[in-house]
mmCIF file of C-alpha atoms and ligand atoms in Angstrom:
data_model
loop_
_atom_site.group_PDB
_atom_site.id
_atom_site.type_symbol
_atom_site.label_atom_id
_atom_site.label_comp_id
_atom_site.label_asym_id
_atom_site.label_seq_id
_atom_site.Cartn_x
_atom_site.Cartn_y
_atom_site.Cartn_z
ATOM 1 C CA ARG A 23 28.284 -34.186 3.290
ATOM 2 C CA ALA A 24 24.810 -34.873 4.365
ATOM 3 C CA LYS A 25 25.395 -34.569 8.169
ATOM 4 C CA ASP A 26 27.096 -31.263 7.790
ATOM 5 C CA HIS A 27 24.514 -29.976 5.547
ATOM 6 C CA GLY A 28 21.858 -30.839 8.124
ATOM 7 C CA ARG A 29 23.545 -29.130 10.833
ATOM 8 C CA ASN A 30 24.094 -25.986 8.795
ATOM 9 C CA THR A 31 20.437 -25.985 7.860
ATOM 10 C CA TYR A 32 19.650 -26.158 11.472
ATOM 11 C CA ARG A 33 22.041 -23.315 12.364
ATOM 12 C CA PHE A 34 20.487 -21.140 9.752
ATOM 13 C CA PHE A 35 17.012 -22.076 10.870
ATOM 14 C CA GLU A 36 18.019 -21.351 14.469
ATOM 15 C CA ALA A 37 19.355 -18.044 13.622
ATOM 16 C CA GLU A 38 16.408 -16.960 11.629
ATOM 17 C CA MET A 39 14.276 -17.925 14.498
ATOM 18 C CA THR A 40 16.422 -15.801 16.840
ATOM 19 C CA GLU A 41 16.066 -13.010 14.528
ATOM 20 C CA ARG A 42 12.301 -13.221 14.279
ATOM 21 C CA ALA A 43 12.096 -13.375 18.053
ATOM 22 C CA ILE A 44 14.260 -10.283 18.335
ATOM 23 C CA GLN A 45 12.124 -8.454 15.849
ATOM 24 C CA ARG A 46 9.074 -9.624 17.451
ATOM 25 C CA LEU A 47 10.201 -8.348 20.746
ATOM 26 C CA HIS A 48 11.051 -4.912 19.262
ATOM 27 C CA HIS A 49 7.441 -4.726 17.767
ATOM 28 C CA GLU A 50 5.951 -5.759 21.327
ATOM 29 C CA THR A 51 7.980 -2.835 23.032
ATOM 30 C CA ALA A 52 7.117 -0.453 20.509
ATOM 31 C CA LEU A 53 3.494 -1.271 20.321
ATOM 32 C CA ARG A 54 3.147 -0.900 24.103
ATOM 33 C CA GLY A 55 3.738 2.947 23.751
ATOM 34 C CA ALA A 56 1.896 3.338 20.320
ATOM 35 C CA LEU A 57 -1.395 4.725 21.928
ATOM 36 C CA THR A 58 0.284 7.270 24.155
ATOM 37 C CA ARG A 59 2.713 8.459 21.446
ATOM 38 C CA GLY A 60 -0.156 8.997 19.072
ATOM 39 C CA GLU A 61 1.032 6.509 16.533
ATOM 40 C CA LEU A 62 -2.400 5.030 15.853
ATOM 41 C CA SER A 63 -4.929 6.241 13.446
ATOM 42 C CA LEU A 64 -8.012 5.218 11.498
ATOM 43 C CA LEU A 65 -8.637 4.820 7.733
ATOM 44 C CA TYR A 66 -11.963 4.547 6.288
ATOM 45 C CA GLN A 67 -12.959 2.207 3.466
ATOM 46 C CA PRO A 68 -16.209 2.830 1.763
ATOM 47 C CA GLN A 69 -19.053 0.218 1.586
ATOM 48 C CA VAL A 70 -21.431 0.872 -1.464
ATOM 49 C CA ASP A 71 -24.680 -0.365 -2.419
ATOM 50 C CA LEU A 72 -24.036 -2.629 -5.672
ATOM 51 C CA SER A 73 -27.047 -1.537 -7.606
ATOM 52 C CA THR A 74 -26.778 2.417 -7.161
ATOM 53 C CA GLY A 75 -23.014 2.601 -6.314
ATOM 54 C CA ARG A 76 -23.863 4.991 -3.613
ATOM 55 C CA ILE A 77 -21.835 4.961 -0.258
ATOM 56 C CA GLN A 78 -23.838 3.398 2.518
ATOM 57 C CA GLY A 79 -21.328 3.351 5.115
ATOM 58 C CA ALA A 80 -17.677 2.698 6.051
ATOM 59 C CA GLU A 81 -15.281 0.251 7.700
ATOM 60 C CA ALA A 82 -12.791 1.850 10.183
ATOM 61 C CA LEU A 83 -9.415 -0.028 9.778
ATOM 62 C CA LEU A 84 -6.642 0.694 12.416
ATOM 63 C CA ARG A 85 -3.141 1.744 11.347
ATOM 64 C CA TRP A 86 -0.089 1.887 13.181
ATOM 65 C CA THR A 87 2.865 4.040 12.109
ATOM 66 C CA HIS A 88 6.115 3.783 14.035
ATOM 67 C CA PRO A 89 8.880 6.333 13.641
ATOM 68 C CA GLU A 90 11.458 3.822 12.723
ATOM 69 C CA LEU A 91 9.396 0.550 11.788
ATOM 70 C CA GLY A 92 7.180 2.616 9.609
ATOM 71 C CA ALA A 93 3.753 1.389 8.752
ATOM 72 C CA VAL A 94 3.124 -2.029 10.378
ATOM 73 C CA SER A 95 0.288 -4.094 8.753
ATOM 74 C CA PRO A 96 -2.529 -4.842 10.991
ATOM 75 C CA PHE A 97 -2.213 -8.521 10.103
ATOM 76 C CA GLU A 98 1.111 -8.151 12.018
ATOM 77 C CA PHE A 99 0.465 -5.958 14.988
ATOM 78 C CA ILE A 100 -3.269 -7.023 15.987
ATOM 79 C CA PRO A 101 -2.340 -10.543 16.840
ATOM 80 C CA ILE A 102 0.618 -9.055 19.112
ATOM 81 C CA ALA A 103 -1.651 -6.573 20.516
ATOM 82 C CA GLU A 104 -4.036 -9.397 21.187
ATOM 83 C CA GLU A 105 -1.363 -11.496 22.853
ATOM 84 C CA ILE A 106 0.076 -8.940 25.062
ATOM 85 C CA GLY A 107 -3.246 -7.810 26.147
ATOM 86 C CA LEU A 108 -3.376 -4.419 24.401
ATOM 87 C CA ILE A 109 -6.304 -4.993 22.168
ATOM 88 C CA SER A 110 -9.106 -3.904 24.475
ATOM 89 C CA GLU A 111 -7.354 -0.610 25.097
ATOM 90 C CA PHE A 112 -6.860 -0.257 21.397
ATOM 91 C CA GLY A 113 -10.289 -1.328 20.756
ATOM 92 C CA LYS A 114 -11.817 1.344 22.955
ATOM 93 C CA TRP A 115 -9.633 4.059 21.319
ATOM 94 C CA VAL A 116 -10.976 2.682 17.892
ATOM 95 C CA LEU A 117 -14.581 3.264 18.876
ATOM 96 C CA GLU A 118 -14.064 6.593 20.450
ATOM 97 C CA GLN A 119 -12.110 7.884 17.468
ATOM 98 C CA ALA A 120 -14.797 6.370 15.131
ATOM 99 C CA CYS A 121 -17.555 8.298 17.020
ATOM 100 C CA LEU A 122 -15.637 11.510 17.042
ATOM 101 C CA GLN A 123 -15.173 10.934 13.207
ATOM 102 C CA LEU A 124 -18.849 10.491 12.585
ATOM 103 C CA LEU A 125 -19.533 13.599 14.580
ATOM 104 C CA ALA A 126 -16.890 15.498 12.616
ATOM 105 C CA TRP A 127 -18.465 14.463 9.316
ATOM 106 C CA ASP A 128 -21.969 15.292 10.517
ATOM 107 C CA ALA A 129 -20.830 18.716 11.318
ATOM 108 C CA GLU A 130 -19.312 18.951 7.808
ATOM 109 C CA GLY A 131 -22.794 17.864 6.462
ATOM 110 C CA PHE A 132 -21.326 14.642 5.225
ATOM 111 C CA ARG A 133 -23.769 11.711 6.612
ATOM 112 C CA VAL A 134 -22.162 8.330 6.953
ATOM 113 C CA HIS A 135 -24.957 6.341 7.861
ATOM 114 C CA ARG A 136 -23.289 3.413 9.024
ATOM 115 C CA LEU A 137 -19.734 2.969 10.418
ATOM 116 C CA ALA A 138 -18.285 -0.522 11.098
ATOM 117 C CA VAL A 139 -15.584 -1.400 13.484
ATOM 118 C CA ASN A 140 -13.825 -4.666 14.088
ATOM 119 C CA ILE A 141 -13.617 -6.241 17.533
ATOM 120 C CA SER A 142 -11.350 -8.972 18.458
ATOM 121 C CA VAL A 143 -12.184 -11.995 20.688
ATOM 122 C CA GLN A 144 -10.678 -10.515 23.927
ATOM 123 C CA GLN A 145 -12.964 -7.478 23.623
ATOM 124 C CA ALA A 146 -16.044 -9.642 22.660
ATOM 125 C CA GLU A 147 -15.465 -11.578 25.983
ATOM 126 C CA ARG A 148 -15.110 -8.837 28.337
ATOM 127 C CA ILE A 149 -17.543 -8.378 31.080
ATOM 128 C CA ASP A 150 -17.701 -4.658 30.703
ATOM 129 C CA LEU A 151 -17.769 -4.335 26.891
ATOM 130 C CA VAL A 152 -21.519 -3.425 26.594
ATOM 131 C CA ASP A 153 -21.242 -0.624 29.265
ATOM 132 C CA GLU A 154 -18.121 0.495 27.854
ATOM 133 C CA ILE A 155 -19.738 0.827 24.337
ATOM 134 C CA ARG A 156 -22.749 2.318 25.792
ATOM 135 C CA GLU A 157 -20.971 5.141 27.624
ATOM 136 C CA ILE A 158 -18.906 5.915 24.567
ATOM 137 C CA LEU A 159 -21.930 6.408 22.455
ATOM 138 C CA GLN A 160 -23.836 8.079 25.134
ATOM 139 C CA ARG A 161 -20.868 10.585 25.712
ATOM 140 C CA ALA A 162 -20.580 11.304 21.897
ATOM 141 C CA GLY A 163 -24.407 11.393 21.422
ATOM 142 C CA VAL A 164 -24.045 8.972 18.623
ATOM 143 C CA ALA A 165 -27.210 6.770 17.845
ATOM 144 C CA PRO A 166 -26.030 3.160 18.366
ATOM 145 C CA GLU A 167 -27.891 2.364 14.944
ATOM 146 C CA ARG A 168 -25.124 4.064 13.190
ATOM 147 C CA PHE A 169 -22.591 1.381 14.363
ATOM 148 C CA GLU A 170 -21.893 -2.090 13.252
ATOM 149 C CA LEU A 171 -19.521 -4.358 14.913
ATOM 150 C CA GLU A 172 -17.596 -6.784 12.682
ATOM 151 C CA VAL A 173 -16.675 -10.125 14.515
ATOM 152 C CA THR A 174 -15.188 -13.058 12.963
ATOM 153 C CA GLU A 175 -16.733 -16.341 12.237
ATOM 154 C CA SER A 176 -14.042 -18.275 14.316
ATOM 155 C CA MET A 177 -15.189 -16.012 17.354
ATOM 156 C CA LEU A 178 -18.836 -17.019 17.152
ATOM 157 C CA MET A 179 -18.164 -20.669 16.388
ATOM 158 C CA ARG A 180 -16.430 -20.937 19.917
ATOM 159 C CA ASN A 181 -20.010 -20.656 21.126
ATOM 160 C CA VAL A 182 -18.925 -18.659 24.534
ATOM 161 C CA ASP A 183 -21.782 -17.751 26.608
ATOM 162 C CA ARG A 184 -20.219 -14.199 27.453
ATOM 163 C CA VAL A 185 -19.703 -13.523 23.649
ATOM 164 C CA ILE A 186 -23.302 -14.506 23.052
ATOM 165 C CA ALA A 187 -24.635 -12.325 25.696
ATOM 166 C CA ASN A 188 -22.446 -9.265 24.985
ATOM 167 C CA LEU A 189 -23.684 -9.460 21.393
ATOM 168 C CA SER A 190 -27.215 -9.816 22.234
ATOM 169 C CA ALA A 191 -27.192 -6.950 24.493
ATOM 170 C CA LEU A 192 -25.324 -4.809 21.946
ATOM 171 C CA ARG A 193 -28.065 -5.702 19.373
ATOM 172 C CA ASP A 194 -30.714 -4.708 22.024
ATOM 173 C CA LEU A 195 -28.972 -1.334 22.106
ATOM 174 C CA GLY A 196 -29.367 -0.958 18.482
ATOM 175 C CA ILE A 197 -26.007 -1.756 17.255
ATOM 176 C CA THR A 198 -25.738 -4.045 14.254
ATOM 177 C CA ILE A 199 -23.403 -7.197 14.129
ATOM 178 C CA ALA A 200 -21.709 -8.300 10.932
ATOM 179 C CA VAL A 201 -19.958 -11.626 10.482
ATOM 180 C CA ASP A 202 -16.296 -10.824 9.035
ATOM 181 C CA ASP A 203 -14.481 -13.342 6.662
ATOM 182 C CA PHE A 204 -17.673 -15.267 6.372
ATOM 183 C CA GLY A 205 -16.958 -18.761 4.945
ATOM 184 C CA SER A 206 -13.355 -18.895 5.785
ATOM 185 C CA GLY A 207 -14.345 -20.894 8.963
ATOM 186 C CA PHE A 208 -17.123 -22.866 7.598
ATOM 187 C CA SER A 209 -17.598 -25.762 9.844
ATOM 188 C CA SER A 210 -20.773 -24.933 11.444
ATOM 189 C CA LEU A 211 -23.751 -22.836 10.432
ATOM 190 C CA GLY A 212 -25.649 -23.566 13.636
ATOM 191 C CA TYR A 213 -24.604 -19.989 15.161
ATOM 192 C CA LEU A 214 -26.398 -18.181 12.431
ATOM 193 C CA LYS A 215 -29.757 -19.015 13.862
ATOM 194 C CA THR A 216 -28.954 -18.336 17.621
ATOM 195 C CA LEU A 217 -26.804 -15.225 17.365
ATOM 196 C CA PRO A 218 -28.216 -11.605 16.820
ATOM 197 C CA ILE A 219 -26.438 -11.121 13.425
ATOM 198 C CA SER A 220 -27.660 -8.605 10.684
ATOM 199 C CA ARG A 221 -24.961 -8.884 8.127
ATOM 200 C CA LEU A 222 -22.617 -11.512 6.408
ATOM 201 C CA LYS A 223 -19.134 -10.386 4.884
ATOM 202 C CA ILE A 224 -18.395 -12.758 2.040
ATOM 203 C CA ASP A 225 -14.426 -13.484 2.620
ATOM 204 C CA LYS A 226 -12.143 -12.089 0.288
ATOM 205 C CA THR A 227 -10.690 -15.469 -0.758
ATOM 206 C CA PHE A 228 -13.933 -16.365 -2.358
ATOM 207 C CA VAL A 229 -14.502 -12.870 -4.039
ATOM 208 C CA ASP A 230 -10.829 -13.089 -5.486
ATOM 209 C CA GLY A 231 -11.986 -16.277 -7.512
ATOM 210 C CA VAL A 232 -15.277 -15.127 -8.658
ATOM 211 C CA THR A 233 -15.837 -15.182 -12.550
ATOM 212 C CA ILE A 234 -12.719 -16.953 -12.872
ATOM 213 C CA ASP A 235 -13.159 -20.071 -10.759
ATOM 214 C CA ASP A 236 -16.462 -21.901 -10.928
ATOM 215 C CA ASN A 237 -16.097 -23.229 -7.149
ATOM 216 C CA ASP A 238 -15.900 -19.686 -5.925
ATOM 217 C CA ASP A 239 -18.730 -18.608 -8.070
ATOM 218 C CA ALA A 240 -20.815 -21.416 -6.430
ATOM 219 C CA ILE A 241 -19.607 -20.483 -2.831
ATOM 220 C CA ALA A 242 -20.324 -16.874 -3.342
ATOM 221 C CA ARG A 243 -23.799 -17.627 -4.749
ATOM 222 C CA ALA A 244 -24.573 -20.116 -2.041
ATOM 223 C CA ILE A 245 -23.652 -17.358 0.740
ATOM 224 C CA ILE A 246 -25.837 -14.964 -0.732
ATOM 225 C CA ALA A 247 -28.645 -17.269 -0.949
ATOM 226 C CA LEU A 248 -27.993 -18.319 2.592
ATOM 227 C CA GLY A 249 -28.120 -14.798 3.562
ATOM 228 C CA LYS A 250 -31.229 -14.090 1.734
ATOM 229 C CA ALA A 251 -32.912 -17.205 3.241
ATOM 230 C CA LEU A 252 -31.953 -16.161 6.772
ATOM 231 C CA GLY A 253 -33.107 -12.425 6.208
ATOM 232 C CA LEU A 254 -29.405 -11.159 6.614
ATOM 233 C CA GLU A 255 -27.821 -8.431 4.358
ATOM 234 C CA VAL A 256 -24.916 -9.722 2.355
ATOM 235 C CA ILE A 257 -21.758 -7.659 1.556
ATOM 236 C CA ALA A 258 -18.610 -8.655 -0.357
ATOM 237 C CA GLU A 259 -15.175 -7.588 0.822
ATOM 238 C CA GLY A 260 -12.062 -7.360 -1.325
ATOM 239 C CA VAL A 261 -13.840 -6.497 -4.574
ATOM 240 C CA GLU A 262 -11.334 -5.255 -7.003
ATOM 241 C CA THR A 263 -12.676 -5.834 -10.510
ATOM 242 C CA PRO A 264 -15.828 -4.650 -12.494
ATOM 243 C CA GLU A 265 -16.617 -8.191 -13.440
ATOM 244 C CA GLN A 266 -16.423 -9.208 -9.849
ATOM 245 C CA ALA A 267 -18.948 -6.339 -8.886
ATOM 246 C CA ALA A 268 -21.287 -7.324 -11.730
ATOM 247 C CA PHE A 269 -21.362 -11.010 -10.806
ATOM 248 C CA LEU A 270 -22.271 -10.201 -7.193
ATOM 249 C CA GLU A 271 -24.821 -7.553 -8.067
ATOM 250 C CA HIS A 272 -26.535 -10.252 -10.603
ATOM 251 C CA GLU A 273 -26.450 -12.746 -7.650
ATOM 252 C CA GLY A 274 -28.292 -10.377 -5.318
ATOM 253 C CA CYS A 275 -25.565 -9.334 -3.193
ATOM 254 C CA ASN A 276 -26.569 -6.020 -1.548
ATOM 255 C CA GLU A 277 -23.169 -4.269 -0.797
ATOM 256 C CA ALA A 278 -19.534 -4.340 -1.697
ATOM 257 C CA GLN A 279 -16.240 -3.107 -0.291
ATOM 258 C CA GLY A 280 -12.909 -3.056 -2.020
ATOM 259 C CA TYR A 281 -10.199 -1.354 -3.905
ATOM 260 C CA LEU A 282 -12.661 -1.085 -7.108
ATOM 261 C CA PHE A 283 -14.651 1.456 -4.933
ATOM 262 C CA GLY A 284 -12.009 2.788 -2.826
ATOM 263 C CA ARG A 285 -9.140 1.829 -0.703
ATOM 264 C CA PRO A 286 -9.077 2.517 3.069
ATOM 265 C CA MET A 287 -8.702 6.435 3.098
ATOM 266 C CA LYS A 288 -8.468 9.413 5.242
ATOM 267 C CA PRO A 289 -11.752 10.940 6.328
ATOM 268 C CA ASP A 290 -11.520 13.938 3.857
ATOM 269 C CA ALA A 291 -10.864 11.642 0.935
ATOM 270 C CA LEU A 292 -13.947 9.552 2.037
ATOM 271 C CA ARG A 293 -16.056 12.821 1.907
ATOM 272 C CA GLN A 294 -14.597 13.990 -1.323
ATOM 273 C CA LEU A 295 -15.334 10.561 -2.988
ATOM 274 C CA SER A 296 -19.005 10.739 -1.650
ATOM 275 C CA LEU A 297 -19.332 14.271 -3.204
ATOM 276 C CA GLU A 298 -18.072 12.757 -6.561
ATOM 277 C CA ARG A 299 -20.411 9.743 -6.418
ATOM 278 C CA GLY A 300 -23.356 11.943 -5.303
HETATM 279 P P1 LIG B 25 -10.842 -7.177 7.861
HETATM 280 O O1 LIG B 25 -11.646 -6.537 8.789
HETATM 281 O O2 LIG B 25 -11.276 -8.350 7.143
HETATM 282 O O3 LIG B 25 -10.685 -5.972 6.818
HETATM 283 C C1 LIG B 25 -10.506 -6.058 5.544
HETATM 284 C C2 LIG B 25 -8.997 -6.006 4.882
HETATM 285 O O4 LIG B 25 -9.000 -6.299 3.671
HETATM 286 C C3 LIG B 25 -8.512 -4.775 5.218
HETATM 287 O O5 LIG B 25 -7.106 -5.042 5.654
HETATM 288 C C4 LIG B 25 -8.679 -3.948 3.878
HETATM 289 O O6 LIG B 25 -7.722 -2.896 3.731
HETATM 290 C C5 LIG B 25 -8.212 -5.164 2.914
HETATM 291 N N1 LIG B 25 -8.982 -4.829 1.624
HETATM 292 C C6 LIG B 25 -10.311 -4.073 1.465
HETATM 293 N N2 LIG B 25 -10.584 -4.282 0.107
HETATM 294 C C7 LIG B 25 -9.448 -4.965 -0.618
HETATM 295 C C8 LIG B 25 -9.198 -5.203 -1.761
HETATM 296 O O7 LIG B 25 -9.952 -4.897 -2.696
HETATM 297 N N3 LIG B 25 -8.086 -5.915 -2.156
HETATM 298 C C9 LIG B 25 -7.190 -6.172 -1.032
HETATM 299 N N4 LIG B 25 -6.078 -6.837 -1.282
HETATM 300 N N5 LIG B 25 -7.470 -5.878 0.224
HETATM 301 C C10 LIG B 25 -8.431 -5.322 0.502
HETATM 302 P P2 LIG B 25 -6.177 -4.190 6.774
HETATM 303 O O8 LIG B 25 -6.764 -2.710 6.906
HETATM 304 O O9 LIG B 25 -4.751 -4.424 6.526
HETATM 305 O O10 LIG B 25 -6.667 -4.974 8.025
HETATM 306 C C11 LIG B 25 -6.389 -6.488 8.233
HETATM 307 C C12 LIG B 25 -7.152 -6.958 9.425
HETATM 308 O O11 LIG B 25 -6.757 -6.389 10.561
HETATM 309 C C13 LIG B 25 -8.733 -6.738 9.332
HETATM 310 O O12 LIG B 25 -9.406 -7.563 8.423
HETATM 311 C C14 LIG B 25 -9.125 -6.836 10.721
HETATM 312 O O13 LIG B 25 -9.178 -8.409 10.869
HETATM 313 C C15 LIG B 25 -7.963 -6.511 11.382
HETATM 314 N N6 LIG B 25 -8.175 -5.124 12.017
HETATM 315 C C16 LIG B 25 -8.066 -3.833 11.381
HETATM 316 N N7 LIG B 25 -8.398 -2.872 12.206
HETATM 317 C C17 LIG B 25 -8.796 -3.426 13.212
HETATM 318 C C18 LIG B 25 -9.241 -2.976 14.496
HETATM 319 O O14 LIG B 25 -9.589 -1.636 14.723
HETATM 320 N N8 LIG B 25 -9.433 -3.961 15.539
HETATM 321 C C19 LIG B 25 -9.282 -5.050 15.460
HETATM 322 N N9 LIG B 25 -9.655 -5.862 16.426
HETATM 323 N N10 LIG B 25 -8.989 -5.718 14.251
HETATM 324 C C20 LIG B 25 -8.685 -4.809 13.129
HETATM 325 MG MG1 LIG B 26 -13.603 -6.120 9.182
HETATM 326 MG MG1 LIG B 27 -12.879 -9.101 6.480
HETATM 327 MG MG1 LIG B 28 -10.501 -10.563 5.466
#
């Protein structure tokens, strides 16, 4: 009967919600100890010049491996870390770790010219962000020019004074700013002329459809043209096929990142890949 059916569906729904809430609580509790237990690590994904195929830089991507939960996706744990106020602490660790890695590679004679790290909105709004980054770089003796911060479009569109001031100060230090997932929040482009941006990263959702879907071709082409017109570098993320790479290169996209060139990998693997590519 319809009424019973509705009630059962509701019960099922409720049980599922409860289970999800419990799982979420588990994740929260586990995440609070992740840093001190040494469960965080970074992987590095190459960013290559589309015309020469050479590695120009890399993006550092955070990983969390819990002894029981296993590897948890950043798409899952980053939002939790943001919500429970852990992200700034994690972000600081990411920057320190990335600096140490650059120095380690330097010592091995492997020069990574540019290392990109992601920052979340909570970090971008912090009053002490600039001082913190300056200190980390100074202590490590790493030139700010070798660092790029990836911020998302949605973060910039909120037009928060503190974020604008921080990014401008970081740019003055010599750090470059890239807009990650560009195109995914396409509702206003005004921020592009007021913010200190150097690079656009074409969102993977458009790259996925390139050479298959005419609309994605048009959007990718438009983003590349926009970047050119504004004097910004353009990098495509999530490039998986040679056809996508050929299209993007033909349209004038500068760089690409994606499984075609390499997955996020351990530091040694990136060095090895660079040796192979020359
Ligand atoms: P993102 O910054 O847009 O990073 C790109 C994501 O796409 C990465 O996922 C990368 O592994 C994946 N990817 C790259 N190329 C390909 C491809 O060809 N095919 C497919 N299917 N995927 C590709 P990942 O590492 O799981 O990170 C997910 C998101 O988590 C990142 O998206 C970023 O927003 C966030 N994140 C990762 N590390 C950090 C961090 O240290 N701090 C902050 N605040 N966020 C981070
Ligand atoms: Mg990114
Ligand atoms: Mg991205
Ligand atoms: Mg993305």
